[in-house]
PDB file of C-alpha atoms in Angstrom:
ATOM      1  CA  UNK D   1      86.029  62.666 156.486  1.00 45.00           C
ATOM      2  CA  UNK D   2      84.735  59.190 156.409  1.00 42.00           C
ATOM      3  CA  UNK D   3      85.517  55.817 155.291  1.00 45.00           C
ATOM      4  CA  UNK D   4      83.763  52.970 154.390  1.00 49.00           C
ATOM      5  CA  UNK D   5      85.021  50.059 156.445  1.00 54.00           C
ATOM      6  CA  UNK D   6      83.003  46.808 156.303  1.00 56.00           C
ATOM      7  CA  UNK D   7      80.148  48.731 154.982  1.00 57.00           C
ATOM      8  CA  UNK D   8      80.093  51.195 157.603  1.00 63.00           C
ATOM      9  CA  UNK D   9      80.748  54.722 157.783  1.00 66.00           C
ATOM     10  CA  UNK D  10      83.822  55.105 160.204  1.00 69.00           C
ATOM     11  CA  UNK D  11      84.447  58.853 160.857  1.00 75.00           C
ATOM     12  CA  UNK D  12      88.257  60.037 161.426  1.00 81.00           C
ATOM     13  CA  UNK D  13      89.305  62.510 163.333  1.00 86.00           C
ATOM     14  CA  UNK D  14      90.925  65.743 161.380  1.00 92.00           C
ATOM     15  CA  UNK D  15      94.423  66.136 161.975  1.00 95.00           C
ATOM     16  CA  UNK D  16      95.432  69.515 161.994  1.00 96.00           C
ATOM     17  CA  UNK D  17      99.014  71.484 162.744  1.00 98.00           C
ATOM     18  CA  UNK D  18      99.332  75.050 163.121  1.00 98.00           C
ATOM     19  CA  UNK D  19     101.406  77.626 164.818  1.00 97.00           C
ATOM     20  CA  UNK D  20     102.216  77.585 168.620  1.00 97.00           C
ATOM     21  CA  UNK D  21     100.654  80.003 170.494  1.00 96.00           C
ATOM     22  CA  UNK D  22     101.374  81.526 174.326  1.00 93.00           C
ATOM     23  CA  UNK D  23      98.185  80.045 174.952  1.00 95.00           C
ATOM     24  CA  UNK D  24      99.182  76.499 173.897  1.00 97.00           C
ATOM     25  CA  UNK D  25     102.223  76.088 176.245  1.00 96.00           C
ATOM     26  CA  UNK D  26     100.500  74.709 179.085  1.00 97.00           C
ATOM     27  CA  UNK D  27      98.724  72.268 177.450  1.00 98.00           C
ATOM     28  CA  UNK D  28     101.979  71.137 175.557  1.00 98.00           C
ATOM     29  CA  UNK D  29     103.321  70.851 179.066  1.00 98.00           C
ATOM     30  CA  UNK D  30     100.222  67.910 180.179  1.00 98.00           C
ATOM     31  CA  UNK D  31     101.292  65.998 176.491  1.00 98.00           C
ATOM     32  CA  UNK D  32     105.367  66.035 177.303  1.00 98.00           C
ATOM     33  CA  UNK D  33     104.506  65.114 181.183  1.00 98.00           C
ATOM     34  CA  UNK D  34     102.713  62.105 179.861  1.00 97.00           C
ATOM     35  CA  UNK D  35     105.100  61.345 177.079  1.00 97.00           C
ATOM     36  CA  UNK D  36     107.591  61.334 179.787  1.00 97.00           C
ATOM     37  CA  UNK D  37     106.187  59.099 181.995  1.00 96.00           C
ATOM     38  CA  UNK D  38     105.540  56.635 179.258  1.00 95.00           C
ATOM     39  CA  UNK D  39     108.621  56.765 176.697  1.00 93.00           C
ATOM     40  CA  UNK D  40     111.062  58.636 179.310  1.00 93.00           C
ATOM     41  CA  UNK D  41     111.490  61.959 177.420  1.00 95.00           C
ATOM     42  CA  UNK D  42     112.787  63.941 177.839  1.00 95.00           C
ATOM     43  CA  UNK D  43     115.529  61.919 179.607  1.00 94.00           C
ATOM     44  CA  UNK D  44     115.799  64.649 182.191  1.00 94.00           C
ATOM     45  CA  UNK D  45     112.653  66.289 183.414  1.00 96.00           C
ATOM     46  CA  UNK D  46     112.953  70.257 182.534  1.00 95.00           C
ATOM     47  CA  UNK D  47     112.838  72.556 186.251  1.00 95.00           C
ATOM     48  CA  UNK D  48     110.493  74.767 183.961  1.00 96.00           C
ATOM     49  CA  UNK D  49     108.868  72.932 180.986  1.00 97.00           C
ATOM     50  CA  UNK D  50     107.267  76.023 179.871  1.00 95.00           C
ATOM     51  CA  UNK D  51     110.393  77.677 178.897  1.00 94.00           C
ATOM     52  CA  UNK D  52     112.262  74.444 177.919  1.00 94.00           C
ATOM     53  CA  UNK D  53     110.012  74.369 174.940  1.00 94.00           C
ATOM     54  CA  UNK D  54     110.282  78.052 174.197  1.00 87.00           C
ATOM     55  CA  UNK D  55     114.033  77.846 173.833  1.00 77.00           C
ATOM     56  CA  UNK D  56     115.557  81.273 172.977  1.00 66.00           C
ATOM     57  CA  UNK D  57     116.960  80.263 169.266  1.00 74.00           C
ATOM     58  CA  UNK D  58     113.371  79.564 168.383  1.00 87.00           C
ATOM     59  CA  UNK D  59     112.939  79.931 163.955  1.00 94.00           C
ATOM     60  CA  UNK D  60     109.265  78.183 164.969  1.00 95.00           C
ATOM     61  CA  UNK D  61     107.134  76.077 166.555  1.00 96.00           C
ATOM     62  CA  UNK D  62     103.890  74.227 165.867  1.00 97.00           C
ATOM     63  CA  UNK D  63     101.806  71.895 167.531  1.00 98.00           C
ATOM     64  CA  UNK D  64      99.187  69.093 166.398  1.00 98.00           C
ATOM     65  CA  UNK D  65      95.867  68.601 166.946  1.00 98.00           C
ATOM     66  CA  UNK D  66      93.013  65.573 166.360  1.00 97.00           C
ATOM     67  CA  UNK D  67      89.393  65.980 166.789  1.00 94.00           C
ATOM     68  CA  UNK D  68      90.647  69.279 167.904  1.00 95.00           C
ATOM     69  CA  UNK D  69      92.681  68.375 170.983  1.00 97.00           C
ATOM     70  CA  UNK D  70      95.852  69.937 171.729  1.00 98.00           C
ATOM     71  CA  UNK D  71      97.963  66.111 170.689  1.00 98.00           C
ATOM     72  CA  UNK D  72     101.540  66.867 169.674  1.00 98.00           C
ATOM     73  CA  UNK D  73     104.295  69.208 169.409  1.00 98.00           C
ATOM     74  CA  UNK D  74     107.677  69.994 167.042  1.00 97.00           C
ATOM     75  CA  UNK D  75     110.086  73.094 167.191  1.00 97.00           C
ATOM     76  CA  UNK D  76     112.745  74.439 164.557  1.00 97.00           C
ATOM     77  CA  UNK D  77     116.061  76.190 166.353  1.00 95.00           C
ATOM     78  CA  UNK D  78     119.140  77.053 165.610  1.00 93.00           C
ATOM     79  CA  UNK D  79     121.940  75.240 166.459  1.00 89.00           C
ATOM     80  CA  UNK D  80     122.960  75.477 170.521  1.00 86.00           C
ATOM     81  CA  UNK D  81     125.765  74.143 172.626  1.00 83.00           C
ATOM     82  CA  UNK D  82     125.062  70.616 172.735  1.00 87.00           C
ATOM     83  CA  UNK D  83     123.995  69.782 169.630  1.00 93.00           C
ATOM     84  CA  UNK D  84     125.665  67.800 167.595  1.00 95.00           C
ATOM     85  CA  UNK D  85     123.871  67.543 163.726  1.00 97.00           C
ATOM     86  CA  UNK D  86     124.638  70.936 162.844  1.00 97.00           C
ATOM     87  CA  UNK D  87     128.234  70.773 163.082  1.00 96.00           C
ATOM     88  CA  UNK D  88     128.625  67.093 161.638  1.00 97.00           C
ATOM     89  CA  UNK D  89     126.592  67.782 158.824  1.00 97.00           C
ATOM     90  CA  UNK D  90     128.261  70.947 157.900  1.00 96.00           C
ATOM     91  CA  UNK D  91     131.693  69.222 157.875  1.00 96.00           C
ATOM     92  CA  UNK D  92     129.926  65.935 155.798  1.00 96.00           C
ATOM     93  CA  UNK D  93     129.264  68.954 153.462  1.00 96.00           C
ATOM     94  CA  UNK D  94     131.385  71.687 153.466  1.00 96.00           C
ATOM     95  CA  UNK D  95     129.376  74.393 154.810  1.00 95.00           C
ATOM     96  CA  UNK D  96     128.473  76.623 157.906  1.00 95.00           C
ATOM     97  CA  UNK D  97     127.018  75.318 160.750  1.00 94.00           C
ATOM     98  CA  UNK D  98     124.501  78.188 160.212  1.00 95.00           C
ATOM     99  CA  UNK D  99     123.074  76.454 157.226  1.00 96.00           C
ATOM    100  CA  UNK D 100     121.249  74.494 159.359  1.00 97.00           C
ATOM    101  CA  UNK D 101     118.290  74.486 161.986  1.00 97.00           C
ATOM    102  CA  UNK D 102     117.250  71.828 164.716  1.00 97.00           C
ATOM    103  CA  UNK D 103     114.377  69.619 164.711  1.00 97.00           C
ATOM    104  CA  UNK D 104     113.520  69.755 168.391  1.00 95.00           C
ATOM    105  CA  UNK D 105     110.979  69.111 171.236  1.00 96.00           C
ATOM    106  CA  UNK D 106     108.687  66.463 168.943  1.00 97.00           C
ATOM    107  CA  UNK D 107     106.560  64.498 170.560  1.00 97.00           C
ATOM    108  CA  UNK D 108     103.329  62.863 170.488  1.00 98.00           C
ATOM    109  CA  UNK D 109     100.328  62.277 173.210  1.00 98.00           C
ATOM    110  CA  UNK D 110     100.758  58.421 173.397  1.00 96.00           C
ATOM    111  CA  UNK D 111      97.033  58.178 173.314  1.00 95.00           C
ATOM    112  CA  UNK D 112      97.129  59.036 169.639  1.00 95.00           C
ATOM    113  CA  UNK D 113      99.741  57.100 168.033  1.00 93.00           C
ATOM    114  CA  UNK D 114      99.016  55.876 164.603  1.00 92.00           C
ATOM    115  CA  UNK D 115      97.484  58.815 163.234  1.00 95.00           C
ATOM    116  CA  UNK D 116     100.566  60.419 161.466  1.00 96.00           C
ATOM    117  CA  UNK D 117     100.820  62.909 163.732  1.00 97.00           C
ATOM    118  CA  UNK D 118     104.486  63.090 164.057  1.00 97.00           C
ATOM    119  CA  UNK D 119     105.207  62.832 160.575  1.00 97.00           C
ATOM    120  CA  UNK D 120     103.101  65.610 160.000  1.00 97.00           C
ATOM    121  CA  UNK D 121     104.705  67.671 162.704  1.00 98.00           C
ATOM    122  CA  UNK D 122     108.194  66.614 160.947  1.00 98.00           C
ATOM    123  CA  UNK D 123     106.894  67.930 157.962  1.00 97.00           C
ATOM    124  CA  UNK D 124     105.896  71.146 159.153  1.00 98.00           C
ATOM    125  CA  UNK D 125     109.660  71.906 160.958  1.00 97.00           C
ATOM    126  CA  UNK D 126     111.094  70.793 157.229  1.00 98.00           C
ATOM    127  CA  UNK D 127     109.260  73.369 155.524  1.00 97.00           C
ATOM    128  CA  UNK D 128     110.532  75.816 157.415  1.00 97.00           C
ATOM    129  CA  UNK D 129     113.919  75.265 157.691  1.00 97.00           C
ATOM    130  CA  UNK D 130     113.997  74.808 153.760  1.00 97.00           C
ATOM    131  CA  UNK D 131     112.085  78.492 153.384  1.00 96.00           C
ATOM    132  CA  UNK D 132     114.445  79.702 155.693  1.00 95.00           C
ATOM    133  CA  UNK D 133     117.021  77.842 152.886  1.00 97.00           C
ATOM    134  CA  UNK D 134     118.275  75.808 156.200  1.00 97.00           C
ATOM    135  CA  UNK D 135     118.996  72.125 156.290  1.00 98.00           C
ATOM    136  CA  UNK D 136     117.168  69.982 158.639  1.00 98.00           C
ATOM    137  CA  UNK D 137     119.104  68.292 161.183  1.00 98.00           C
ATOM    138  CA  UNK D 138     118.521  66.716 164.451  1.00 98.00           C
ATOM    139  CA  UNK D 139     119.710  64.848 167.126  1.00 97.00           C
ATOM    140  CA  UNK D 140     117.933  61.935 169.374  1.00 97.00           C
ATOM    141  CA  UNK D 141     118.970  59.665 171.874  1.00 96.00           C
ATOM    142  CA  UNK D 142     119.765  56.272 171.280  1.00 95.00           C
ATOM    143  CA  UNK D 143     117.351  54.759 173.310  1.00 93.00           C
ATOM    144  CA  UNK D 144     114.374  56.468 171.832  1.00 93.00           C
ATOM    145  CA  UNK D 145     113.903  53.686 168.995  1.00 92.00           C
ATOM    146  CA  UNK D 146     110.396  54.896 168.654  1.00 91.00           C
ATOM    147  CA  UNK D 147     111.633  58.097 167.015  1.00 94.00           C
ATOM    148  CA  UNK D 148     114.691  57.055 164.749  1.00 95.00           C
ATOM    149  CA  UNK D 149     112.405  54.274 162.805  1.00 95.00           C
ATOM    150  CA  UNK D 150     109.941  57.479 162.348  1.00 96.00           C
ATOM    151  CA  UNK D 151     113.139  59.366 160.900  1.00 97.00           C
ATOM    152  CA  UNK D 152     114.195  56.659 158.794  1.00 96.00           C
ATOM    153  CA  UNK D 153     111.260  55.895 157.721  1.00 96.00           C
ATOM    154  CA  UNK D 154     110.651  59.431 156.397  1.00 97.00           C
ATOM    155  CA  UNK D 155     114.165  59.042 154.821  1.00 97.00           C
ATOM    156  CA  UNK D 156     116.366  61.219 157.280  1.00 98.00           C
ATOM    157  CA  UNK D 157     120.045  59.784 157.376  1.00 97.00           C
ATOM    158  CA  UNK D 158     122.001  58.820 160.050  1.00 98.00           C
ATOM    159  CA  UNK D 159     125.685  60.904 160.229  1.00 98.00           C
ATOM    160  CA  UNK D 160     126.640  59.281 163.454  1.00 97.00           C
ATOM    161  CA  UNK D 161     126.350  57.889 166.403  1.00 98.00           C
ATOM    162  CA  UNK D 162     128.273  59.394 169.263  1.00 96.00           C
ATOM    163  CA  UNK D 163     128.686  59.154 173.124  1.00 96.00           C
ATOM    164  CA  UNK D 164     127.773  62.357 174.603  1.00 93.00           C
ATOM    165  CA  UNK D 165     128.742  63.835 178.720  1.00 92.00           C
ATOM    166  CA  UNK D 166     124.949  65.310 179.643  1.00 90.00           C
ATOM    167  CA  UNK D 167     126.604  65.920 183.047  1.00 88.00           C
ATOM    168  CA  UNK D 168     129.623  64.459 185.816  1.00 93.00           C
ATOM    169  CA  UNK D 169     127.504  61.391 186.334  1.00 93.00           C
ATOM    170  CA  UNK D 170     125.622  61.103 182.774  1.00 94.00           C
ATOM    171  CA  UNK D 171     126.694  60.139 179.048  1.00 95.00           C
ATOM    172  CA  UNK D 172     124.155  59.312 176.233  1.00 95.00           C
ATOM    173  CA  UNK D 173     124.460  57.698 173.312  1.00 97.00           C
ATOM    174  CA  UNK D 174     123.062  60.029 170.741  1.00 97.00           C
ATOM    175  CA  UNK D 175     122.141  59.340 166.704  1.00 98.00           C
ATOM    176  CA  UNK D 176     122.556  62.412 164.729  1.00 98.00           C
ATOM    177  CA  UNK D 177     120.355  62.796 161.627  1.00 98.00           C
ATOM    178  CA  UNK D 178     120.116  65.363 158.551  1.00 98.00           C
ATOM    179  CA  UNK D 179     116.975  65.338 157.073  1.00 98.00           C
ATOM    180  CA  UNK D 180     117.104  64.085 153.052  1.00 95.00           C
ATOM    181  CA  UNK D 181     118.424  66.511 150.229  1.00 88.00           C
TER     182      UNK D 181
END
């Protein structure tokens, strides 16, 4: 696709999101190393990356590309110990924690920013909860501003905002968002 700009053809890169394959993991692993030297997440460095993003509750995961580079990733779980949406939003509404699925493991090569990439990947995770007739939820750390203005802006509210013990030595603050009816 191109655009004029200042009478000038300016080409843009295609954007692009599509299942996860075995074959992508490794790659997602060079992104999240870079995201987490930059932005600091994840807030503790996974022993085995690899299988931190192929968490066992997986409903699906996707990844993003631009120009045709491997440049973002999102998954959908269920609900685990430790997080805290699911179980918030179900009381906010009545229901079963098992109405819900996790937005999880999103992030974005730094690099390419600006693009819309994380929306899209948002977008993707969404889908599939709602085929799956789940609601969207998710939790992020407080300190992560980057990716609660993305949620907000997309229109996910915020249930709460709770302290949370990580380890003996470690609490986080941690927003909790549902994604909108």
């Amino acid at each position: 696709m191109s655009i004029e700009n200042s009478g000038a053809a300016v080409e843009r890169p295609v954007r692009r999101v599509r299942r996860r394959t075995d074959g992508d993991v490794e790659k997602c692993v060079r992104v999240l190393e870079e995201v987490h030297r930059r932005d600091g997440y994840p807030v503790n460095w996974p022993g085995q990356p690899d299988q931190w993003l192929s968490q066992a509750s997986l409903l699906g995961a996707w990844v993003a590309e631009l120009g045709g580079r491997l440049v973002g990733h999102v998954s959908l779980s269920r609900g685990g110990e430790g997080d805290l949406a699911p179980g918030l939003w179900s009381e906010r509404n009545g229901t079963s924690r098992d109405l819900t699925a996790v937005v999880s493991r999103l992030f974005v090569a730094p690099r390419t920013r600006g693009h819309g990439i994380g929306a899209l990947l948002i977008g993707r995770a969404v889908a599939q909860a709602r085929r799956h007739g789940l609601h969207p939820v998710l939790d992020v750390v407080a300190s992560d501003t980057a990716a609660a203005a993305l949620y907000e802006r997309l229109g996910w509210e915020l249930l709460a905002t709770v302290e949370q013990r990580w380890g003996p030595s470690q609490t986080v603050t941690v927003h909790c968002y549902a994604a909108p009816s």
